[in-house]
Amino acid sequence: MEILANRVVTMAESETLAMTQIARELKETGKDVISLSIGEPDFNTPEIVKTAGKKAIDDNFSHYPPVPGYPDLRKAISMKFKRDNNLDYAPEQIVVSTGAKQSIYQVVMSLVNPGDEVIVPTPYWVSYKEIVKVAEGVPVYVKATIENDFKVTPQQIKEAITPRTKLIMFSSPSNPTGMLYSKEELKAIAEVVKDYPYIIIVADEIYEHINFEGGHESIAKFDFIKNQVVTVNGVAKGFSMTGWRIGFIGAPLYIAKACNKLQGQVTSATCSIAQKATVAAMELDPKVSEDIITMRETFRRRRNLVYDLLRDIPGFEVRMPQGAFYFFPNVAELYGKQVPADSQFAKTYNRRTIQGSEDICMYFLYDANVALVQGIAFGDDNCIRFSYATSDDKLIEAMRRVKEAVLRLEAGSL
Ligand code: GLU
């Protein structure tokens, strides 16, 4: 008899974290693995933020904070939403949680009843569908293709809506594709959704500051849809604060209250020190903050570098991303090819033919010592994800290894 609950037994592991763990273990055996699997900036947290965190310890911020976050932090986030996104969220409409992942989890748990449908544009970030399933919701996948720059159309959203639709998971800049929706594209989607006042859009904007096209656009900024949007953000990506675990939402008041209630039963609140540090992060204006600008411009340079290197690899179809720090090339042309007889992948997995994104990633991991994430984890088996949040030297070496491994593949299948 299975002792564990079905919800955990049937849940997929977070593949981004799983791949990173495999790479870590391989590294521990002495292999020189370059990990391009996890989406994590390789910068330090800005000094001013670290100082605020240290001060919070010295000032004895060591007691339970209010469940939705300290008042000064919620005020600072409210100011940030206005300054950066032209969104009016009062502090009462803001809930601070332990990472944007928990923010999304609480929104889904607060809104989805068993059997409710949640529209998930594909490729999606790995955790969306599993969170929906934990809530006993039904993910409804809407497929965006590389030909359409991995963006879904308003028509596709309209066709996916049924009387059971409750939520739409939405992200721009997108993880894993790095694509951005323009203001016009967001408006067109909002215009479809506004005709269904009981549908809520979860707008995941965690990559807001890593945008190479200019200003970030929030879907909540159109007045006619604002009451149907929960805007999710956090400090992990834009401020290189992944380990501080701070995410937040701006939401219609009744949703913020529901998330607050849930959070009160789950974590009580978010780490007091991290919250105080986040106040300092919110005060950094992205238009002038050197920390944010340096990070974005470094990612822009690396993106251009990796684009040229990836395009030079046979069998790779690559789109130029406009945000985040990922490439999501289509590598389906390599499927069906044989790995060489001396391949570590063939030995480890007893397989000689590349059958899909998982095989090709394992082949690159074992034969090229480069860790990536299989596209199937994001709902698209034709693609694989590269995170370029690492040094130029490592990126150049990783691309060299991957190219060499591709060149070693032999035509035809066994
Ligand atoms: N969001 C990052 C990624 O996609 C971090 C890992 C995770 O939480 O999935 O790699």
Coordinates of C-alpha atoms and ligand atoms in Angstrom, one line a residue:
M1 CA 0.0 0.0 0.0
E2 CA 1.3 3.5 -0.9
I3 CA 1.7 5.5 2.3
L4 CA 2.4 8.8 0.7
A5 CA -0.5 10.9 -0.5
N6 CA -1.4 10.9 -4.2
R7 CA -0.8 14.6 -4.6
V8 CA 2.9 14.0 -3.9
V9 CA 3.2 10.6 -5.6
T10 CA 1.8 11.9 -8.9
M11 CA 3.6 15.2 -8.7
A12 CA 6.5 15.7 -11.1
E13 CA 9.7 16.8 -9.4
S14 CA 10.9 20.4 -10.3
E15 CA 13.0 19.5 -13.3
T16 CA 15.0 22.7 -13.2
L17 CA 16.1 21.9 -9.6
A18 CA 16.5 18.1 -10.4
M19 CA 18.8 18.8 -13.3
T20 CA 20.8 21.2 -11.2
Q21 CA 21.1 18.5 -8.5
I22 CA 22.3 15.9 -11.0
A23 CA 25.0 18.4 -12.3
R24 CA 26.0 19.0 -8.7
E25 CA 26.4 15.3 -7.9
L26 CA 28.4 14.8 -11.1
K27 CA 30.7 17.7 -10.2
E28 CA 31.3 16.1 -6.8
T29 CA 32.6 13.0 -8.6
G30 CA 35.3 15.3 -10.0
K31 CA 33.7 16.0 -13.4
D32 CA 34.2 19.5 -14.8
V33 CA 30.5 20.2 -15.3
I34 CA 29.3 23.6 -16.6
S35 CA 25.8 24.1 -15.2
L36 CA 23.5 26.1 -17.5
S37 CA 20.4 24.5 -15.9
I38 CA 19.3 26.7 -13.1
G39 CA 17.9 30.2 -13.8
E40 CA 19.9 32.1 -11.2
P41 CA 21.9 35.3 -11.7
D42 CA 25.6 34.9 -10.9
F43 CA 25.9 38.4 -9.4
N44 CA 26.1 39.3 -5.7
T45 CA 23.2 41.0 -4.0
P46 CA 23.6 44.8 -4.1
E47 CA 25.7 46.2 -1.2
I48 CA 22.9 48.5 -0.1
V49 CA 20.5 45.6 0.2
K50 CA 23.0 43.5 2.2
T51 CA 23.6 46.4 4.5
A52 CA 19.9 46.7 5.2
G53 CA 19.8 43.0 6.0
K54 CA 22.7 43.2 8.4
K55 CA 21.1 46.2 10.1
A56 CA 17.9 44.3 10.5
I57 CA 19.7 41.7 12.5
D58 CA 21.4 44.3 14.6
D59 CA 18.1 46.1 15.2
N60 CA 16.6 42.8 16.4
F61 CA 14.1 42.3 13.7
S62 CA 13.9 38.7 15.0
H63 CA 10.2 38.4 15.9
Y64 CA 7.2 37.3 13.9
P65 CA 6.4 39.9 11.2
P66 CA 2.8 40.6 10.3
V67 CA 1.5 37.7 8.1
P68 CA 1.4 39.7 4.8
G69 CA 4.6 41.5 5.4
Y70 CA 5.9 44.6 7.3
P71 CA 4.0 47.8 6.7
D72 CA 7.1 49.6 5.4
L73 CA 7.8 46.8 2.9
R74 CA 4.3 46.7 1.6
K75 CA 4.4 50.5 1.3
A76 CA 7.7 50.3 -0.6
I77 CA 6.3 47.6 -2.9
S78 CA 3.2 49.8 -3.5
M79 CA 5.6 52.6 -4.4
K80 CA 7.5 50.3 -6.7
F81 CA 4.4 49.2 -8.6
K82 CA 3.5 52.8 -9.2
R83 CA 7.0 54.0 -10.1
D84 CA 8.0 51.1 -12.4
N85 CA 4.7 49.8 -13.7
N86 CA 2.2 52.6 -13.3
L87 CA 0.0 50.2 -11.2
D88 CA -2.0 51.4 -8.2
Y89 CA -1.9 48.7 -5.5
A90 CA -2.5 50.0 -2.0
P91 CA -0.4 48.3 0.7
E92 CA -3.4 46.2 1.8
Q93 CA -3.5 44.7 -1.7
I94 CA 0.1 43.4 -1.3
V95 CA 1.1 40.1 0.2
V96 CA 4.8 39.2 0.7
S97 CA 5.7 35.5 0.6
T98 CA 8.7 33.2 0.6
G99 CA 9.5 33.6 -3.1
A100 CA 7.3 34.2 -6.2
K101 CA 6.8 30.5 -6.3
Q102 CA 4.9 30.6 -3.0
S103 CA 3.0 33.7 -4.1
I104 CA 1.8 31.8 -7.2
Y105 CA 1.0 28.7 -5.1
Q106 CA -1.2 30.7 -2.7
V107 CA -3.0 32.5 -5.5
V108 CA -3.8 29.2 -7.2
M109 CA -4.8 27.5 -3.9
S110 CA -7.1 30.5 -3.1
L111 CA -8.9 30.5 -6.4
V112 CA -9.0 27.0 -7.9
N113 CA -11.6 24.5 -6.9
P114 CA -11.2 20.8 -7.9
G115 CA -12.1 20.4 -11.6
D116 CA -11.6 24.1 -12.4
E117 CA -9.6 24.7 -15.5
V118 CA -6.4 26.8 -15.7
I119 CA -5.1 27.9 -19.0
V120 CA -1.4 27.4 -19.2
P121 CA 0.4 28.8 -22.3
T122 CA 3.1 26.3 -23.5
P123 CA 6.1 26.5 -23.2
Y124 CA 5.4 27.1 -19.5
W125 CA 7.6 27.4 -16.4
V126 CA 7.9 24.0 -14.8
S127 CA 6.0 24.6 -11.6
Y128 CA 2.8 26.2 -13.0
K129 CA 1.2 22.9 -14.0
E130 CA 2.2 21.0 -10.8
I131 CA 0.8 23.8 -8.6
V132 CA -2.5 23.7 -10.5
K133 CA -2.6 19.9 -10.0
V134 CA -2.0 20.2 -6.3
A135 CA -5.1 22.4 -6.2
E136 CA -6.9 19.6 -8.1
G137 CA -7.3 22.0 -11.0
V138 CA -7.0 20.9 -14.6
P139 CA -4.3 22.5 -16.7
V140 CA -5.4 23.4 -20.2
Y141 CA -2.4 23.8 -22.4
V142 CA -2.4 26.3 -25.2
K143 CA 0.6 25.7 -27.5
A144 CA 2.8 28.5 -28.7
T145 CA 5.3 27.6 -31.4
I146 CA 8.7 28.9 -32.3
E147 CA 7.2 30.2 -35.5
N148 CA 5.1 32.6 -33.4
D149 CA 8.1 33.5 -31.2
F150 CA 6.5 31.2 -28.5
K151 CA 3.7 33.6 -27.9
V152 CA 0.0 32.6 -27.7
T153 CA -2.6 34.6 -29.6
P154 CA -5.7 36.2 -28.2
Q155 CA -7.7 33.8 -30.5
Q156 CA -6.0 30.8 -29.0
I157 CA -6.9 32.0 -25.5
K158 CA -10.5 32.6 -26.5
E159 CA -10.8 29.1 -27.9
A160 CA -9.4 27.6 -24.7
I161 CA -11.9 29.3 -22.4
T162 CA -14.8 27.2 -21.2
P163 CA -17.4 27.8 -18.4
R164 CA -14.9 26.0 -16.1
T165 CA -12.0 28.3 -16.7
K166 CA -10.8 30.0 -13.6
L167 CA -7.3 31.2 -14.2
I168 CA -4.8 32.0 -16.9
M169 CA -1.1 31.6 -16.1
F170 CA 0.9 34.2 -17.9
S171 CA 4.5 35.3 -18.0
S172 CA 6.4 38.0 -19.8
P173 CA 9.4 38.1 -20.0
S174 CA 8.9 34.3 -20.3
N175 CA 10.8 31.5 -18.7
P176 CA 11.9 29.4 -20.6
T177 CA 11.7 31.2 -24.0
G178 CA 12.8 34.8 -23.0
M179 CA 10.1 36.3 -25.2
L180 CA 8.2 39.5 -24.4
Y181 CA 4.6 40.3 -25.2
S182 CA 4.3 43.9 -26.5
K183 CA 1.8 46.3 -25.1
E184 CA -0.5 45.8 -28.0
E185 CA -0.3 42.0 -27.6
L186 CA -1.1 42.3 -23.9
K187 CA -4.0 44.6 -24.6
A188 CA -5.4 42.2 -27.2
I189 CA -5.3 39.3 -24.7
A190 CA -6.8 41.5 -22.0
E191 CA -9.7 42.4 -24.3
V192 CA -10.6 38.8 -24.7
V193 CA -10.4 38.0 -21.0
K194 CA -12.5 41.1 -19.9
D195 CA -15.6 39.4 -21.4
Y196 CA -15.2 36.7 -18.7
P197 CA -15.2 38.6 -15.4
Y198 CA -14.7 35.5 -13.3
I199 CA -11.4 34.6 -15.0
I200 CA -8.3 35.8 -13.3
I201 CA -4.9 36.3 -15.0
V202 CA -1.8 35.5 -12.9
A203 CA 0.8 37.7 -14.4
D204 CA 4.2 36.5 -13.5
E205 CA 6.6 39.4 -13.9
I206 CA 9.7 38.1 -12.1
Y207 CA 12.0 38.8 -15.0
E208 CA 10.8 42.4 -15.3
H209 CA 14.2 44.0 -15.0
I210 CA 15.9 41.7 -17.4
N211 CA 14.3 43.2 -20.5
F212 CA 16.4 44.2 -23.5
E213 CA 13.7 46.0 -25.4
G214 CA 13.1 48.9 -23.1
G215 CA 10.2 49.4 -20.6
H216 CA 8.4 46.5 -19.0
E217 CA 4.7 46.2 -19.8
S218 CA 2.3 44.9 -17.2
I219 CA -1.1 43.5 -18.3
A220 CA -2.7 44.9 -15.2
K221 CA -2.1 48.4 -16.5
F222 CA -5.2 48.4 -18.7
D223 CA -7.9 49.7 -16.4
F224 CA -10.6 47.5 -17.9
I225 CA -8.8 44.3 -16.8
K226 CA -7.1 45.4 -13.6
N227 CA -9.6 43.8 -11.3
Q228 CA -9.0 40.5 -13.0
V229 CA -5.2 40.4 -12.6
V230 CA -2.9 39.3 -9.9
T231 CA 0.6 40.7 -10.5
V232 CA 3.4 38.5 -9.2
N233 CA 6.9 39.7 -8.7
G234 CA 9.9 39.3 -6.4
V235 CA 13.5 40.2 -5.9
A236 CA 15.2 36.9 -6.9
K237 CA 16.1 37.6 -10.5
G238 CA 16.2 41.4 -10.8
F239 CA 18.3 41.9 -7.7
S240 CA 20.2 38.7 -7.6
M241 CA 18.5 37.6 -4.4
T242 CA 17.4 34.1 -5.1
G243 CA 18.4 32.8 -1.7
W244 CA 16.6 35.5 0.2
R245 CA 13.3 34.0 -0.9
I246 CA 11.1 37.0 -1.3
G247 CA 8.1 37.2 -3.7
F248 CA 5.0 39.3 -3.6
I249 CA 1.7 39.9 -5.2
G250 CA -0.4 43.0 -6.0
A251 CA -4.0 41.8 -6.2
P252 CA -7.7 42.7 -5.9
L253 CA -8.3 43.1 -2.2
Y254 CA -10.4 39.9 -1.8
I255 CA -7.6 37.8 -3.4
A256 CA -4.9 39.5 -1.2
K257 CA -7.0 38.7 1.9
A258 CA -7.4 35.1 0.8
C259 CA -3.7 34.7 0.3
N260 CA -3.0 36.3 3.6
K261 CA -5.4 33.9 5.3
L262 CA -3.7 30.9 3.7
Q263 CA -0.2 32.2 4.5
G264 CA -1.2 32.6 8.1
Q265 CA -1.8 28.9 8.2
V266 CA 1.3 27.9 6.3
T267 CA 4.4 30.0 7.0
S268 CA 3.0 32.6 9.4
A269 CA 5.0 35.2 7.4
T270 CA 8.3 35.6 5.5
C271 CA 11.7 35.9 7.0
S272 CA 12.0 39.3 8.9
I273 CA 15.6 40.0 7.8
A274 CA 14.9 39.3 4.1
Q275 CA 11.9 41.6 4.3
K276 CA 13.9 44.5 5.7
A277 CA 16.6 43.9 3.0
T278 CA 13.9 44.0 0.4
V279 CA 12.7 47.5 1.5
A280 CA 16.2 48.7 0.3
A281 CA 15.9 46.7 -3.0
M282 CA 12.5 48.3 -3.7
E283 CA 14.0 51.8 -3.2
L284 CA 16.4 51.1 -6.1
D285 CA 15.0 52.8 -9.1
P286 CA 15.7 50.5 -12.1
K287 CA 16.0 53.5 -14.4
V288 CA 19.1 54.8 -12.5
S289 CA 20.3 51.9 -10.3
E290 CA 23.8 50.9 -11.4
D291 CA 23.3 47.5 -9.9
I292 CA 20.3 46.7 -12.0
I293 CA 21.6 48.4 -15.2
T294 CA 25.0 46.6 -14.9
M295 CA 23.2 43.3 -14.5
R296 CA 20.9 43.8 -17.4
E297 CA 23.7 45.0 -19.7
T298 CA 25.9 42.1 -18.8
F299 CA 23.0 39.7 -19.7
R300 CA 22.5 41.6 -22.9
R301 CA 26.1 41.1 -23.9
R302 CA 26.0 37.4 -23.0
R303 CA 22.8 36.9 -24.9
N304 CA 24.4 38.3 -28.0
L305 CA 27.4 36.2 -27.5
V306 CA 25.5 33.0 -26.9
Y307 CA 23.1 33.7 -29.8
D308 CA 26.0 33.7 -32.3
L309 CA 27.5 30.5 -30.8
L310 CA 24.2 28.6 -30.7
R311 CA 23.4 29.5 -34.3
D312 CA 26.7 28.0 -35.3
I313 CA 25.7 24.6 -34.0
P314 CA 24.2 22.3 -36.7
G315 CA 20.6 21.2 -36.1
F316 CA 19.8 24.1 -33.7
E317 CA 17.0 26.5 -34.6
V318 CA 17.4 29.6 -32.4
R319 CA 15.2 32.6 -31.7
M320 CA 16.7 35.8 -30.2
P321 CA 15.1 36.3 -26.8
Q322 CA 14.2 39.8 -25.7
G323 CA 14.3 39.2 -21.9
A324 CA 15.1 36.8 -19.0
F325 CA 18.3 34.9 -19.4
Y326 CA 17.4 31.8 -21.3
F327 CA 17.6 30.4 -24.8
F328 CA 15.2 27.8 -25.9
P329 CA 16.4 26.4 -29.2
N330 CA 14.6 23.8 -31.2
V331 CA 16.9 20.8 -31.6
A332 CA 14.4 18.2 -33.0
E333 CA 16.5 17.8 -36.1
L334 CA 19.0 15.9 -33.9
Y335 CA 16.4 13.4 -32.8
G336 CA 16.8 9.9 -34.3
K337 CA 20.6 10.3 -34.6
Q338 CA 22.9 7.8 -33.0
V339 CA 25.3 8.6 -30.3
P340 CA 28.8 7.2 -30.8
A341 CA 29.6 3.8 -29.3
D342 CA 32.0 5.2 -26.7
S343 CA 29.4 7.7 -25.4
Q344 CA 29.0 7.9 -21.7
F345 CA 25.3 8.6 -22.2
A346 CA 25.0 5.3 -24.1
K347 CA 26.8 3.4 -21.4
T348 CA 24.8 5.0 -18.6
Y349 CA 21.4 4.8 -20.2
N350 CA 22.0 1.7 -22.4
R351 CA 20.8 3.8 -25.3
R352 CA 22.3 4.8 -28.6
T353 CA 19.6 6.9 -30.3
I354 CA 18.5 10.4 -29.3
Q355 CA 14.8 10.1 -28.8
G356 CA 13.8 13.5 -27.4
S357 CA 14.8 16.4 -25.2
E358 CA 15.6 14.4 -22.2
D359 CA 18.0 12.1 -24.1
I360 CA 19.8 15.0 -25.7
C361 CA 20.2 16.8 -22.4
M362 CA 21.6 13.6 -20.8
Y363 CA 23.9 13.2 -23.8
F364 CA 25.2 16.7 -23.3
L365 CA 25.5 16.2 -19.6
Y366 CA 27.5 12.9 -19.7
D367 CA 29.5 13.5 -22.9
A368 CA 30.0 17.3 -22.9
N369 CA 29.6 17.9 -19.2
V370 CA 27.1 20.7 -19.8
A371 CA 23.9 20.7 -17.8
L372 CA 20.8 22.0 -19.5
V373 CA 17.1 21.4 -19.0
Q374 CA 15.0 19.3 -21.3
G375 CA 12.2 21.1 -23.1
I376 CA 9.7 18.5 -22.1
A377 CA 9.8 19.9 -18.6
F378 CA 8.4 23.1 -20.1
G379 CA 5.9 21.3 -22.3
D380 CA 7.9 21.3 -25.5
D381 CA 10.0 18.2 -26.3
N382 CA 11.5 19.8 -29.4
C383 CA 13.5 22.3 -27.4
I384 CA 16.1 22.5 -24.7
R385 CA 16.8 25.3 -22.3
F386 CA 20.1 27.1 -21.8
S387 CA 20.5 29.6 -19.0
Y388 CA 23.2 32.1 -19.8
A389 CA 23.4 33.4 -16.3
T390 CA 27.1 32.6 -16.0
S391 CA 30.5 34.0 -17.0
D392 CA 31.5 34.6 -20.7
D393 CA 34.4 32.1 -20.4
K394 CA 32.1 29.3 -19.2
L395 CA 29.5 30.1 -21.8
I396 CA 32.1 30.0 -24.6
E397 CA 33.5 26.7 -23.3
A398 CA 30.0 25.2 -22.9
M399 CA 29.0 26.1 -26.4
R400 CA 32.2 24.6 -27.7
R401 CA 31.5 21.4 -25.9
V402 CA 27.9 21.2 -27.0
K403 CA 28.9 21.8 -30.6
E404 CA 31.6 19.2 -30.5
A405 CA 29.1 16.7 -29.0
V406 CA 26.6 17.5 -31.8
L407 CA 29.2 16.9 -34.4
R408 CA 29.9 13.5 -32.9
L409 CA 26.3 12.4 -33.5
E410 CA 26.0 10.1 -36.4
A411 CA 23.3 10.3 -39.0
G412 CA 20.5 7.7 -39.0
S413 CA 19.0 5.6 -36.2
L414 CA 19.9 2.1 -35.1
Ligands
GLU1 N1 12.9 29.7 -11.8 C1 14.3 29.2 -12.0 C2 14.4 28.3 -13.1 O1 13.5 28.2 -13.9 C3 14.7 28.6 -10.7 C4 14.4 27.2 -10.4 C5 13.0 27.0 -10.2 O2 12.5 27.4 -9.2 O3 12.4 26.4 -11.1 O4 15.5 27.8 -13.3

